[in-house]
JSON list of C-alpha atoms in Angstrom, two decimals:
[
{"chain": "A", "resi": 24, "resn": "UNK", "atom": "CA", "xyz": [28.27, -47.57, -4.30]},
{"chain": "A", "resi": 25, "resn": "UNK", "atom": "CA", "xyz": [29.26, -44.45, -2.36]},
{"chain": "A", "resi": 26, "resn": "UNK", "atom": "CA", "xyz": [30.32, -44.71, 1.26]},
{"chain": "A", "resi": 27, "resn": "UNK", "atom": "CA", "xyz": [27.51, -43.63, 3.56]},
{"chain": "A", "resi": 28, "resn": "UNK", "atom": "CA", "xyz": [27.79, -43.30, 7.31]},
{"chain": "A", "resi": 29, "resn": "UNK", "atom": "CA", "xyz": [24.89, -42.67, 9.61]},
{"chain": "A", "resi": 30, "resn": "UNK", "atom": "CA", "xyz": [25.67, -39.85, 12.04]},
{"chain": "A", "resi": 31, "resn": "UNK", "atom": "CA", "xyz": [24.44, -40.18, 15.64]},
{"chain": "A", "resi": 32, "resn": "UNK", "atom": "CA", "xyz": [21.05, -38.68, 16.36]},
{"chain": "A", "resi": 33, "resn": "UNK", "atom": "CA", "xyz": [19.65, -37.15, 19.53]},
{"chain": "A", "resi": 34, "resn": "UNK", "atom": "CA", "xyz": [16.02, -37.87, 20.34]},
{"chain": "A", "resi": 35, "resn": "UNK", "atom": "CA", "xyz": [15.21, -38.23, 16.68]},
{"chain": "A", "resi": 36, "resn": "UNK", "atom": "CA", "xyz": [13.27, -40.88, 14.84]},
{"chain": "A", "resi": 37, "resn": "UNK", "atom": "CA", "xyz": [15.56, -43.04, 12.71]},
{"chain": "A", "resi": 38, "resn": "UNK", "atom": "CA", "xyz": [13.55, -42.27, 9.59]},
{"chain": "A", "resi": 39, "resn": "UNK", "atom": "CA", "xyz": [14.11, -38.53, 10.19]},
{"chain": "A", "resi": 40, "resn": "UNK", "atom": "CA", "xyz": [17.84, -39.14, 10.52]},
{"chain": "A", "resi": 41, "resn": "UNK", "atom": "CA", "xyz": [18.02, -41.22, 7.33]},
{"chain": "A", "resi": 42, "resn": "UNK", "atom": "CA", "xyz": [15.92, -38.57, 5.57]},
{"chain": "A", "resi": 43, "resn": "UNK", "atom": "CA", "xyz": [18.39, -35.94, 6.75]},
{"chain": "A", "resi": 44, "resn": "UNK", "atom": "CA", "xyz": [21.47, -37.89, 5.69]},
{"chain": "A", "resi": 45, "resn": "UNK", "atom": "CA", "xyz": [20.13, -38.47, 2.18]},
{"chain": "A", "resi": 46, "resn": "UNK", "atom": "CA", "xyz": [19.06, -34.84, 1.94]},
{"chain": "A", "resi": 47, "resn": "UNK", "atom": "CA", "xyz": [22.54, -33.79, 3.06]},
{"chain": "A", "resi": 48, "resn": "UNK", "atom": "CA", "xyz": [23.95, -35.88, 0.22]},
{"chain": "A", "resi": 49, "resn": "UNK", "atom": "CA", "xyz": [21.67, -34.08, -2.24]},
{"chain": "A", "resi": 50, "resn": "UNK", "atom": "CA", "xyz": [22.35, -30.54, -1.01]},
{"chain": "A", "resi": 51, "resn": "UNK", "atom": "CA", "xyz": [26.11, -31.17, -0.90]},
{"chain": "A", "resi": 52, "resn": "UNK", "atom": "CA", "xyz": [26.08, -32.31, -4.53]},
{"chain": "A", "resi": 53, "resn": "UNK", "atom": "CA", "xyz": [27.11, -35.88, -3.74]},
{"chain": "A", "resi": 54, "resn": "UNK", "atom": "CA", "xyz": [23.81, -36.84, -5.36]},
{"chain": "A", "resi": 55, "resn": "UNK", "atom": "CA", "xyz": [23.02, -34.37, -8.14]},
{"chain": "A", "resi": 56, "resn": "UNK", "atom": "CA", "xyz": [19.70, -33.88, -9.89]},
{"chain": "A", "resi": 57, "resn": "UNK", "atom": "CA", "xyz": [19.10, -36.92, -12.09]},
{"chain": "A", "resi": 58, "resn": "UNK", "atom": "CA", "xyz": [21.46, -39.19, -10.15]},
{"chain": "A", "resi": 59, "resn": "UNK", "atom": "CA", "xyz": [20.27, -42.63, -9.14]},
{"chain": "A", "resi": 60, "resn": "UNK", "atom": "CA", "xyz": [20.25, -43.36, -5.41]},
{"chain": "A", "resi": 61, "resn": "UNK", "atom": "CA", "xyz": [21.50, -46.64, -3.94]},
{"chain": "A", "resi": 62, "resn": "UNK", "atom": "CA", "xyz": [18.79, -49.28, -3.62]},
{"chain": "A", "resi": 63, "resn": "UNK", "atom": "CA", "xyz": [16.65, -49.63, -0.51]},
{"chain": "A", "resi": 64, "resn": "UNK", "atom": "CA", "xyz": [18.65, -52.71, 0.49]},
{"chain": "A", "resi": 65, "resn": "UNK", "atom": "CA", "xyz": [21.98, -50.93, -0.01]},
{"chain": "A", "resi": 66, "resn": "UNK", "atom": "CA", "xyz": [20.85, -47.92, 2.01]},
{"chain": "A", "resi": 67, "resn": "UNK", "atom": "CA", "xyz": [19.61, -50.20, 4.78]},
{"chain": "A", "resi": 68, "resn": "UNK", "atom": "CA", "xyz": [22.99, -51.90, 4.94]},
{"chain": "A", "resi": 69, "resn": "UNK", "atom": "CA", "xyz": [24.99, -48.67, 4.79]},
{"chain": "A", "resi": 70, "resn": "UNK", "atom": "CA", "xyz": [22.95, -46.92, 7.46]},
{"chain": "A", "resi": 71, "resn": "UNK", "atom": "CA", "xyz": [22.62, -50.06, 9.60]},
{"chain": "A", "resi": 72, "resn": "UNK", "atom": "CA", "xyz": [18.86, -49.61, 9.92]},
{"chain": "A", "resi": 73, "resn": "UNK", "atom": "CA", "xyz": [15.90, -51.75, 8.89]},
{"chain": "A", "resi": 74, "resn": "UNK", "atom": "CA", "xyz": [14.45, -51.53, 5.41]},
{"chain": "A", "resi": 75, "resn": "UNK", "atom": "CA", "xyz": [11.10, -50.18, 6.73]},
{"chain": "A", "resi": 76, "resn": "UNK", "atom": "CA", "xyz": [13.01, -47.22, 8.22]},
{"chain": "A", "resi": 77, "resn": "UNK", "atom": "CA", "xyz": [14.69, -46.54, 4.88]},
{"chain": "A", "resi": 78, "resn": "UNK", "atom": "CA", "xyz": [11.37, -47.00, 3.09]},
{"chain": "A", "resi": 79, "resn": "UNK", "atom": "CA", "xyz": [9.71, -44.38, 5.31]},
{"chain": "A", "resi": 80, "resn": "UNK", "atom": "CA", "xyz": [12.54, -41.90, 4.71]},
{"chain": "A", "resi": 81, "resn": "UNK", "atom": "CA", "xyz": [12.38, -42.45, 0.95]},
{"chain": "A", "resi": 82, "resn": "UNK", "atom": "CA", "xyz": [8.61, -42.03, 0.99]},
{"chain": "A", "resi": 83, "resn": "UNK", "atom": "CA", "xyz": [8.96, -38.65, 2.69]},
{"chain": "A", "resi": 84, "resn": "UNK", "atom": "CA", "xyz": [11.65, -37.56, 0.26]},
{"chain": "A", "resi": 85, "resn": "UNK", "atom": "CA", "xyz": [9.30, -38.57, -2.56]},
{"chain": "A", "resi": 86, "resn": "UNK", "atom": "CA", "xyz": [6.37, -36.70, -1.00]},
{"chain": "A", "resi": 87, "resn": "UNK", "atom": "CA", "xyz": [8.55, -33.61, -0.68]},
{"chain": "A", "resi": 88, "resn": "UNK", "atom": "CA", "xyz": [9.44, -33.85, -4.35]},
{"chain": "A", "resi": 89, "resn": "UNK", "atom": "CA", "xyz": [13.14, -34.44, -3.76]},
{"chain": "A", "resi": 90, "resn": "UNK", "atom": "CA", "xyz": [13.31, -37.88, -5.33]},
{"chain": "A", "resi": 91, "resn": "UNK", "atom": "CA", "xyz": [11.28, -39.89, -7.82]},
{"chain": "A", "resi": 92, "resn": "UNK", "atom": "CA", "xyz": [10.89, -43.64, -8.04]},
{"chain": "A", "resi": 93, "resn": "UNK", "atom": "CA", "xyz": [10.74, -45.28, -11.45]},
{"chain": "A", "resi": 94, "resn": "UNK", "atom": "CA", "xyz": [9.34, -48.79, -11.35]},
{"chain": "A", "resi": 95, "resn": "UNK", "atom": "CA", "xyz": [11.88, -51.39, -12.35]},
{"chain": "A", "resi": 96, "resn": "UNK", "atom": "CA", "xyz": [14.66, -48.82, -12.76]},
{"chain": "A", "resi": 97, "resn": "UNK", "atom": "CA", "xyz": [15.35, -47.21, -9.39]},
{"chain": "A", "resi": 98, "resn": "UNK", "atom": "CA", "xyz": [15.04, -44.00, -7.42]},
{"chain": "A", "resi": 99, "resn": "UNK", "atom": "CA", "xyz": [16.43, -40.73, -8.78]},
{"chain": "A", "resi": 100, "resn": "UNK", "atom": "CA", "xyz": [17.07, -37.24, -7.42]},
{"chain": "A", "resi": 101, "resn": "UNK", "atom": "CA", "xyz": [14.48, -34.92, -8.96]},
{"chain": "A", "resi": 102, "resn": "UNK", "atom": "CA", "xyz": [14.97, -31.62, -7.11]},
{"chain": "A", "resi": 103, "resn": "UNK", "atom": "CA", "xyz": [18.13, -29.77, -6.10]},
{"chain": "A", "resi": 104, "resn": "UNK", "atom": "CA", "xyz": [17.69, -27.68, -2.93]},
{"chain": "A", "resi": 105, "resn": "UNK", "atom": "CA", "xyz": [19.92, -24.70, -2.22]},
{"chain": "A", "resi": 106, "resn": "UNK", "atom": "CA", "xyz": [23.34, -25.65, -0.88]},
{"chain": "A", "resi": 107, "resn": "UNK", "atom": "CA", "xyz": [22.58, -23.23, 1.98]},
{"chain": "A", "resi": 108, "resn": "UNK", "atom": "CA", "xyz": [19.68, -25.34, 3.19]},
{"chain": "A", "resi": 109, "resn": "UNK", "atom": "CA", "xyz": [21.84, -27.38, 5.54]},
{"chain": "A", "resi": 110, "resn": "UNK", "atom": "CA", "xyz": [23.31, -24.17, 6.96]},
{"chain": "A", "resi": 111, "resn": "UNK", "atom": "CA", "xyz": [19.86, -22.97, 7.92]},
{"chain": "A", "resi": 112, "resn": "UNK", "atom": "CA", "xyz": [18.45, -26.19, 9.37]},
{"chain": "A", "resi": 113, "resn": "UNK", "atom": "CA", "xyz": [19.62, -29.48, 10.81]},
{"chain": "A", "resi": 114, "resn": "UNK", "atom": "CA", "xyz": [18.83, -31.94, 8.03]},
{"chain": "A", "resi": 115, "resn": "UNK", "atom": "CA", "xyz": [17.41, -34.56, 10.39]},
{"chain": "A", "resi": 116, "resn": "UNK", "atom": "CA", "xyz": [15.00, -31.91, 11.76]},
{"chain": "A", "resi": 117, "resn": "UNK", "atom": "CA", "xyz": [13.98, -30.61, 8.36]},
{"chain": "A", "resi": 118, "resn": "UNK", "atom": "CA", "xyz": [11.70, -33.57, 7.72]},
{"chain": "A", "resi": 119, "resn": "UNK", "atom": "CA", "xyz": [9.78, -32.69, 10.88]},
{"chain": "A", "resi": 120, "resn": "UNK", "atom": "CA", "xyz": [9.52, -29.04, 9.83]},
{"chain": "A", "resi": 121, "resn": "UNK", "atom": "CA", "xyz": [8.22, -29.97, 6.39]},
{"chain": "A", "resi": 122, "resn": "UNK", "atom": "CA", "xyz": [5.64, -32.35, 7.86]},
{"chain": "A", "resi": 123, "resn": "UNK", "atom": "CA", "xyz": [4.11, -29.33, 9.60]},
{"chain": "A", "resi": 124, "resn": "UNK", "atom": "CA", "xyz": [2.85, -28.17, 6.19]},
{"chain": "A", "resi": 125, "resn": "UNK", "atom": "CA", "xyz": [0.34, -31.02, 6.07]},
{"chain": "A", "resi": 126, "resn": "UNK", "atom": "CA", "xyz": [-1.70, -29.97, 9.13]},
{"chain": "A", "resi": 127, "resn": "UNK", "atom": "CA", "xyz": [-1.13, -26.31, 8.21]},
{"chain": "A", "resi": 128, "resn": "UNK", "atom": "CA", "xyz": [-2.73, -26.86, 4.82]},
{"chain": "A", "resi": 129, "resn": "UNK", "atom": "CA", "xyz": [-5.73, -28.59, 6.41]},
{"chain": "A", "resi": 130, "resn": "UNK", "atom": "CA", "xyz": [-6.17, -25.87, 9.05]},
{"chain": "A", "resi": 131, "resn": "UNK", "atom": "CA", "xyz": [-5.25, -22.70, 7.18]},
{"chain": "A", "resi": 132, "resn": "UNK", "atom": "CA", "xyz": [-7.10, -23.49, 3.98]},
{"chain": "A", "resi": 133, "resn": "UNK", "atom": "CA", "xyz": [-10.33, -23.99, 5.93]},
{"chain": "A", "resi": 134, "resn": "UNK", "atom": "CA", "xyz": [-9.57, -20.93, 8.09]},
{"chain": "A", "resi": 135, "resn": "UNK", "atom": "CA", "xyz": [-9.25, -18.82, 4.94]},
{"chain": "A", "resi": 136, "resn": "UNK", "atom": "CA", "xyz": [-12.52, -20.24, 3.63]},
{"chain": "A", "resi": 137, "resn": "UNK", "atom": "CA", "xyz": [-14.38, -19.37, 6.85]},
{"chain": "A", "resi": 138, "resn": "UNK", "atom": "CA", "xyz": [-12.64, -15.99, 7.10]},
{"chain": "A", "resi": 139, "resn": "UNK", "atom": "CA", "xyz": [-14.21, -14.99, 3.79]},
{"chain": "A", "resi": 140, "resn": "UNK", "atom": "CA", "xyz": [-17.64, -15.69, 5.30]},
{"chain": "A", "resi": 141, "resn": "UNK", "atom": "CA", "xyz": [-17.11, -14.28, 8.79]},
{"chain": "A", "resi": 142, "resn": "UNK", "atom": "CA", "xyz": [-14.48, -11.53, 8.62]},
{"chain": "A", "resi": 143, "resn": "UNK", "atom": "CA", "xyz": [-15.06, -8.15, 10.20]},
{"chain": "A", "resi": 144, "resn": "UNK", "atom": "CA", "xyz": [-13.63, -4.79, 9.19]},
{"chain": "A", "resi": 145, "resn": "UNK", "atom": "CA", "xyz": [-11.16, -5.09, 12.08]},
{"chain": "A", "resi": 146, "resn": "UNK", "atom": "CA", "xyz": [-10.03, -8.49, 10.75]},
{"chain": "A", "resi": 147, "resn": "UNK", "atom": "CA", "xyz": [-9.42, -7.05, 7.27]},
{"chain": "A", "resi": 148, "resn": "UNK", "atom": "CA", "xyz": [-7.52, -4.09, 8.70]},
{"chain": "A", "resi": 149, "resn": "UNK", "atom": "CA", "xyz": [-5.34, -6.40, 10.78]},
{"chain": "A", "resi": 150, "resn": "UNK", "atom": "CA", "xyz": [-4.46, -8.59, 7.81]},
{"chain": "A", "resi": 151, "resn": "UNK", "atom": "CA", "xyz": [-3.80, -5.57, 5.59]},
{"chain": "A", "resi": 152, "resn": "UNK", "atom": "CA", "xyz": [-1.50, -4.05, 8.23]},
{"chain": "A", "resi": 153, "resn": "UNK", "atom": "CA", "xyz": [0.43, -7.32, 8.40]},
{"chain": "A", "resi": 154, "resn": "UNK", "atom": "CA", "xyz": [0.95, -7.30, 4.63]},
{"chain": "A", "resi": 155, "resn": "UNK", "atom": "CA", "xyz": [2.20, -3.71, 4.68]},
{"chain": "A", "resi": 156, "resn": "UNK", "atom": "CA", "xyz": [4.50, -4.46, 7.61]},
{"chain": "A", "resi": 157, "resn": "UNK", "atom": "CA", "xyz": [5.93, -7.44, 5.72]},
{"chain": "A", "resi": 158, "resn": "UNK", "atom": "CA", "xyz": [6.40, -5.29, 2.62]},
{"chain": "A", "resi": 159, "resn": "UNK", "atom": "CA", "xyz": [8.39, -2.75, 4.63]},
{"chain": "A", "resi": 160, "resn": "UNK", "atom": "CA", "xyz": [10.45, -5.42, 6.38]},
{"chain": "A", "resi": 161, "resn": "UNK", "atom": "CA", "xyz": [11.44, -7.14, 3.14]},
{"chain": "A", "resi": 162, "resn": "UNK", "atom": "CA", "xyz": [12.18, -3.82, 1.40]},
{"chain": "A", "resi": 163, "resn": "UNK", "atom": "CA", "xyz": [14.51, -3.01, 4.32]},
{"chain": "A", "resi": 164, "resn": "UNK", "atom": "CA", "xyz": [16.38, -6.27, 3.82]},
{"chain": "A", "resi": 165, "resn": "UNK", "atom": "CA", "xyz": [14.86, -8.00, 6.84]},
{"chain": "A", "resi": 166, "resn": "UNK", "atom": "CA", "xyz": [13.45, -11.51, 6.76]},
{"chain": "A", "resi": 167, "resn": "UNK", "atom": "CA", "xyz": [9.98, -10.42, 7.81]},
{"chain": "A", "resi": 168, "resn": "UNK", "atom": "CA", "xyz": [9.27, -13.61, 9.73]},
{"chain": "A", "resi": 169, "resn": "UNK", "atom": "CA", "xyz": [7.21, -11.97, 12.48]},
{"chain": "A", "resi": 170, "resn": "UNK", "atom": "CA", "xyz": [5.14, -10.02, 9.96]},
{"chain": "A", "resi": 171, "resn": "UNK", "atom": "CA", "xyz": [4.56, -13.16, 7.90]},
{"chain": "A", "resi": 172, "resn": "UNK", "atom": "CA", "xyz": [3.32, -15.03, 10.97]},
{"chain": "A", "resi": 173, "resn": "UNK", "atom": "CA", "xyz": [1.08, -12.08, 11.88]},
{"chain": "A", "resi": 174, "resn": "UNK", "atom": "CA", "xyz": [-0.70, -12.29, 8.53]},
{"chain": "A", "resi": 175, "resn": "UNK", "atom": "CA", "xyz": [-1.45, -15.99, 8.97]},
{"chain": "A", "resi": 176, "resn": "UNK", "atom": "CA", "xyz": [-2.61, -15.35, 12.53]},
{"chain": "A", "resi": 177, "resn": "UNK", "atom": "CA", "xyz": [-4.89, -12.58, 11.28]},
{"chain": "A", "resi": 178, "resn": "UNK", "atom": "CA", "xyz": [-6.54, -14.94, 8.79]},
{"chain": "A", "resi": 179, "resn": "UNK", "atom": "CA", "xyz": [-6.99, -17.59, 11.51]},
{"chain": "A", "resi": 180, "resn": "UNK", "atom": "CA", "xyz": [-8.60, -15.03, 13.83]},
{"chain": "A", "resi": 181, "resn": "UNK", "atom": "CA", "xyz": [-10.87, -13.85, 11.02]},
{"chain": "A", "resi": 182, "resn": "UNK", "atom": "CA", "xyz": [-12.29, -17.39, 10.81]},
{"chain": "A", "resi": 183, "resn": "UNK", "atom": "CA", "xyz": [-14.16, -16.60, 14.03]},
{"chain": "A", "resi": 184, "resn": "UNK", "atom": "CA", "xyz": [-13.18, -19.79, 15.85]},
{"chain": "A", "resi": 185, "resn": "UNK", "atom": "CA", "xyz": [-10.49, -19.65, 18.53]},
{"chain": "A", "resi": 186, "resn": "UNK", "atom": "CA", "xyz": [-9.56, -23.28, 17.96]},
{"chain": "A", "resi": 187, "resn": "UNK", "atom": "CA", "xyz": [-7.91, -22.36, 14.67]},
{"chain": "A", "resi": 188, "resn": "UNK", "atom": "CA", "xyz": [-5.59, -19.97, 16.50]},
{"chain": "A", "resi": 189, "resn": "UNK", "atom": "CA", "xyz": [-4.95, -22.49, 19.28]},
{"chain": "A", "resi": 190, "resn": "UNK", "atom": "CA", "xyz": [-4.11, -25.32, 16.89]},
{"chain": "A", "resi": 191, "resn": "UNK", "atom": "CA", "xyz": [-1.84, -23.14, 14.75]},
{"chain": "A", "resi": 192, "resn": "UNK", "atom": "CA", "xyz": [-0.11, -21.94, 17.91]},
{"chain": "A", "resi": 193, "resn": "UNK", "atom": "CA", "xyz": [0.73, -25.57, 18.69]},
{"chain": "A", "resi": 194, "resn": "UNK", "atom": "CA", "xyz": [2.58, -25.64, 15.36]},
{"chain": "A", "resi": 195, "resn": "UNK", "atom": "CA", "xyz": [4.37, -22.35, 16.01]},
{"chain": "A", "resi": 196, "resn": "UNK", "atom": "CA", "xyz": [7.90, -23.74, 16.32]},
{"chain": "A", "resi": 197, "resn": "UNK", "atom": "CA", "xyz": [8.07, -25.73, 13.04]},
{"chain": "A", "resi": 198, "resn": "UNK", "atom": "CA", "xyz": [6.08, -23.01, 11.25]},
{"chain": "A", "resi": 199, "resn": "UNK", "atom": "CA", "xyz": [8.54, -20.36, 12.41]},
{"chain": "A", "resi": 200, "resn": "UNK", "atom": "CA", "xyz": [11.47, -22.53, 11.33]},
{"chain": "A", "resi": 201, "resn": "UNK", "atom": "CA", "xyz": [10.13, -23.16, 7.83]},
{"chain": "A", "resi": 202, "resn": "UNK", "atom": "CA", "xyz": [9.27, -19.48, 7.39]},
{"chain": "A", "resi": 203, "resn": "UNK", "atom": "CA", "xyz": [12.75, -18.53, 8.56]},
{"chain": "A", "resi": 204, "resn": "UNK", "atom": "CA", "xyz": [14.37, -20.89, 6.05]},
{"chain": "A", "resi": 205, "resn": "UNK", "atom": "CA", "xyz": [12.17, -19.83, 3.14]},
{"chain": "A", "resi": 206, "resn": "UNK", "atom": "CA", "xyz": [12.55, -16.12, 3.79]},
{"chain": "A", "resi": 207, "resn": "UNK", "atom": "CA", "xyz": [16.31, -16.40, 4.28]},
{"chain": "A", "resi": 208, "resn": "UNK", "atom": "CA", "xyz": [16.72, -18.27, 1.00]},
{"chain": "A", "resi": 209, "resn": "UNK", "atom": "CA", "xyz": [14.55, -15.65, -0.69]},
{"chain": "A", "resi": 210, "resn": "UNK", "atom": "CA", "xyz": [16.89, -12.90, 0.50]},
{"chain": "A", "resi": 211, "resn": "UNK", "atom": "CA", "xyz": [19.45, -14.17, -2.02]},
{"chain": "A", "resi": 212, "resn": "UNK", "atom": "CA", "xyz": [17.12, -13.09, -4.81]},
{"chain": "A", "resi": 213, "resn": "UNK", "atom": "CA", "xyz": [16.13, -9.65, -6.06]},
{"chain": "A", "resi": 214, "resn": "UNK", "atom": "CA", "xyz": [13.66, -7.55, -4.00]},
{"chain": "A", "resi": 215, "resn": "UNK", "atom": "CA", "xyz": [10.98, -8.28, -6.58]},
{"chain": "A", "resi": 216, "resn": "UNK", "atom": "CA", "xyz": [11.36, -12.00, -6.17]},
{"chain": "A", "resi": 217, "resn": "UNK", "atom": "CA", "xyz": [11.37, -11.71, -2.40]},
{"chain": "A", "resi": 218, "resn": "UNK", "atom": "CA", "xyz": [8.18, -9.69, -2.58]},
{"chain": "A", "resi": 219, "resn": "UNK", "atom": "CA", "xyz": [6.39, -12.48, -4.43]},
{"chain": "A", "resi": 220, "resn": "UNK", "atom": "CA", "xyz": [5.07, -13.52, -1.05]},
{"chain": "A", "resi": 221, "resn": "UNK", "atom": "CA", "xyz": [3.32, -10.13, -0.84]},
{"chain": "A", "resi": 222, "resn": "UNK", "atom": "CA", "xyz": [1.45, -10.93, -4.04]},
{"chain": "A", "resi": 223, "resn": "UNK", "atom": "CA", "xyz": [0.32, -14.27, -2.62]},
{"chain": "A", "resi": 224, "resn": "UNK", "atom": "CA", "xyz": [-0.83, -12.72, 0.67]},
{"chain": "A", "resi": 225, "resn": "UNK", "atom": "CA", "xyz": [-2.66, -9.97, -1.21]},
{"chain": "A", "resi": 226, "resn": "UNK", "atom": "CA", "xyz": [-4.56, -12.49, -3.33]},
{"chain": "A", "resi": 227, "resn": "UNK", "atom": "CA", "xyz": [-5.69, -14.30, -0.21]},
{"chain": "A", "resi": 228, "resn": "UNK", "atom": "CA", "xyz": [-6.82, -11.07, 1.46]},
{"chain": "A", "resi": 229, "resn": "UNK", "atom": "CA", "xyz": [-8.57, -9.81, -1.69]},
{"chain": "A", "resi": 230, "resn": "UNK", "atom": "CA", "xyz": [-10.60, -13.04, -1.84]},
{"chain": "A", "resi": 231, "resn": "UNK", "atom": "CA", "xyz": [-11.48, -12.79, 1.86]},
{"chain": "A", "resi": 232, "resn": "UNK", "atom": "CA", "xyz": [-12.49, -9.15, 1.40]},
{"chain": "A", "resi": 233, "resn": "UNK", "atom": "CA", "xyz": [-14.69, -10.12, -1.56]},
{"chain": "A", "resi": 234, "resn": "UNK", "atom": "CA", "xyz": [-16.28, -12.89, 0.53]},
{"chain": "A", "resi": 235, "resn": "UNK", "atom": "CA", "xyz": [-15.16, -15.43, -2.07]},
{"chain": "A", "resi": 236, "resn": "UNK", "atom": "CA", "xyz": [-14.59, -18.43, 0.17]},
{"chain": "A", "resi": 237, "resn": "UNK", "atom": "CA", "xyz": [-13.52, -20.86, -2.56]},
{"chain": "A", "resi": 238, "resn": "UNK", "atom": "CA", "xyz": [-10.93, -18.45, -3.96]},
{"chain": "A", "resi": 239, "resn": "UNK", "atom": "CA", "xyz": [-9.62, -17.66, -0.47]},
{"chain": "A", "resi": 240, "resn": "UNK", "atom": "CA", "xyz": [-9.13, -21.36, 0.23]},
{"chain": "A", "resi": 241, "resn": "UNK", "atom": "CA", "xyz": [-7.49, -21.99, -3.15]},
{"chain": "A", "resi": 242, "resn": "UNK", "atom": "CA", "xyz": [-5.07, -19.07, -2.81]},
{"chain": "A", "resi": 243, "resn": "UNK", "atom": "CA", "xyz": [-4.12, -20.12, 0.71]},
{"chain": "A", "resi": 244, "resn": "UNK", "atom": "CA", "xyz": [-3.41, -23.68, -0.42]},
{"chain": "A", "resi": 245, "resn": "UNK", "atom": "CA", "xyz": [-1.36, -22.40, -3.36]},
{"chain": "A", "resi": 246, "resn": "UNK", "atom": "CA", "xyz": [0.59, -20.09, -1.03]},
{"chain": "A", "resi": 247, "resn": "UNK", "atom": "CA", "xyz": [1.47, -22.87, 1.41]},
{"chain": "A", "resi": 248, "resn": "UNK", "atom": "CA", "xyz": [2.51, -25.25, -1.37]},
{"chain": "A", "resi": 249, "resn": "UNK", "atom": "CA", "xyz": [4.69, -22.50, -2.84]},
{"chain": "A", "resi": 250, "resn": "UNK", "atom": "CA", "xyz": [6.25, -21.90, 0.57]},
{"chain": "A", "resi": 251, "resn": "UNK", "atom": "CA", "xyz": [7.18, -25.57, 0.88]},
{"chain": "A", "resi": 252, "resn": "UNK", "atom": "CA", "xyz": [8.57, -25.65, -2.67]},
{"chain": "A", "resi": 253, "resn": "UNK", "atom": "CA", "xyz": [10.68, -22.55, -1.98]},
{"chain": "A", "resi": 254, "resn": "UNK", "atom": "CA", "xyz": [12.47, -24.42, 0.82]},
{"chain": "A", "resi": 255, "resn": "UNK", "atom": "CA", "xyz": [13.22, -27.49, -1.27]},
{"chain": "A", "resi": 256, "resn": "UNK", "atom": "CA", "xyz": [13.95, -26.29, -4.80]},
{"chain": "A", "resi": 257, "resn": "UNK", "atom": "CA", "xyz": [16.78, -23.86, -5.56]},
{"chain": "A", "resi": 258, "resn": "UNK", "atom": "CA", "xyz": [15.16, -23.06, -8.92]},
{"chain": "A", "resi": 259, "resn": "UNK", "atom": "CA", "xyz": [11.72, -22.42, -7.45]},
{"chain": "A", "resi": 260, "resn": "UNK", "atom": "CA", "xyz": [12.15, -18.67, -7.09]},
{"chain": "A", "resi": 261, "resn": "UNK", "atom": "CA", "xyz": [13.39, -18.45, -10.67]},
{"chain": "A", "resi": 262, "resn": "UNK", "atom": "CA", "xyz": [9.99, -19.59, -11.92]},
{"chain": "A", "resi": 263, "resn": "UNK", "atom": "CA", "xyz": [6.52, -18.00, -12.00]},
{"chain": "A", "resi": 264, "resn": "UNK", "atom": "CA", "xyz": [7.59, -14.88, -13.87]},
{"chain": "A", "resi": 265, "resn": "UNK", "atom": "CA", "xyz": [4.09, -13.46, -13.81]},
{"chain": "A", "resi": 266, "resn": "UNK", "atom": "CA", "xyz": [4.11, -13.33, -10.03]},
{"chain": "A", "resi": 267, "resn": "UNK", "atom": "CA", "xyz": [7.62, -11.91, -10.12]},
{"chain": "A", "resi": 268, "resn": "UNK", "atom": "CA", "xyz": [6.48, -9.07, -12.36]},
{"chain": "A", "resi": 269, "resn": "UNK", "atom": "CA", "xyz": [3.59, -8.29, -10.02]},
{"chain": "A", "resi": 270, "resn": "UNK", "atom": "CA", "xyz": [5.98, -8.21, -7.08]},
{"chain": "A", "resi": 271, "resn": "UNK", "atom": "CA", "xyz": [8.33, -5.87, -8.94]},
{"chain": "A", "resi": 272, "resn": "UNK", "atom": "CA", "xyz": [5.44, -3.47, -9.63]},
{"chain": "A", "resi": 273, "resn": "UNK", "atom": "CA", "xyz": [4.53, -3.47, -5.94]},
{"chain": "A", "resi": 274, "resn": "UNK", "atom": "CA", "xyz": [7.93, -1.93, -5.19]},
{"chain": "A", "resi": 275, "resn": "UNK", "atom": "CA", "xyz": [7.06, 1.22, -7.15]}
]
């Protein structure tokens, strides 16, 4: 078994720290895709924490698609994040950032659904302006974080209920961090691949404009799941060639 040492944490839950240490092992290549992880008991002993703490960390890694448990065989690494991931975020904080996607999905999917039923012309113009601003930012080589956030805020405002905006504002810090990571990783790809996010935003706005509430909700959920996958899987942006082609055409 490989030597594992738990690094000191500051004001962090132990499960977050264990999550981060295992993730660090994956991003560094110590545990490659397909490798079997040490058992729960071995990890508990190596990290000097209780088995429930290890179990919680492993459950989160499984939920995030980083590892997969095979009954009677063991737990294996299933996804290889970019090696730059640990440069962009403290690994023990990353679990907290990723957890923000769960309430975001609940809130933003419903906000998109209501926006399709309640939006005004001003709401549509605001969302469209945010998409164009993001397009310009990305084409200029910028991350486009502020413009990305503005689009999501515009959809929340279009829902016609201030509580959506208030609740999303409470999540601003982890949302900004995950956007920053995803957009920075996307900068390593071609402009067309980076502009895939424009295609996803446009689909959401088109559904809202058409007053198709079910489509708006579905596209928003897809977009958020794609955003989470882009943070965790180095191969993610190499997939979905259809969306990539659409993004390339939007550059013309």
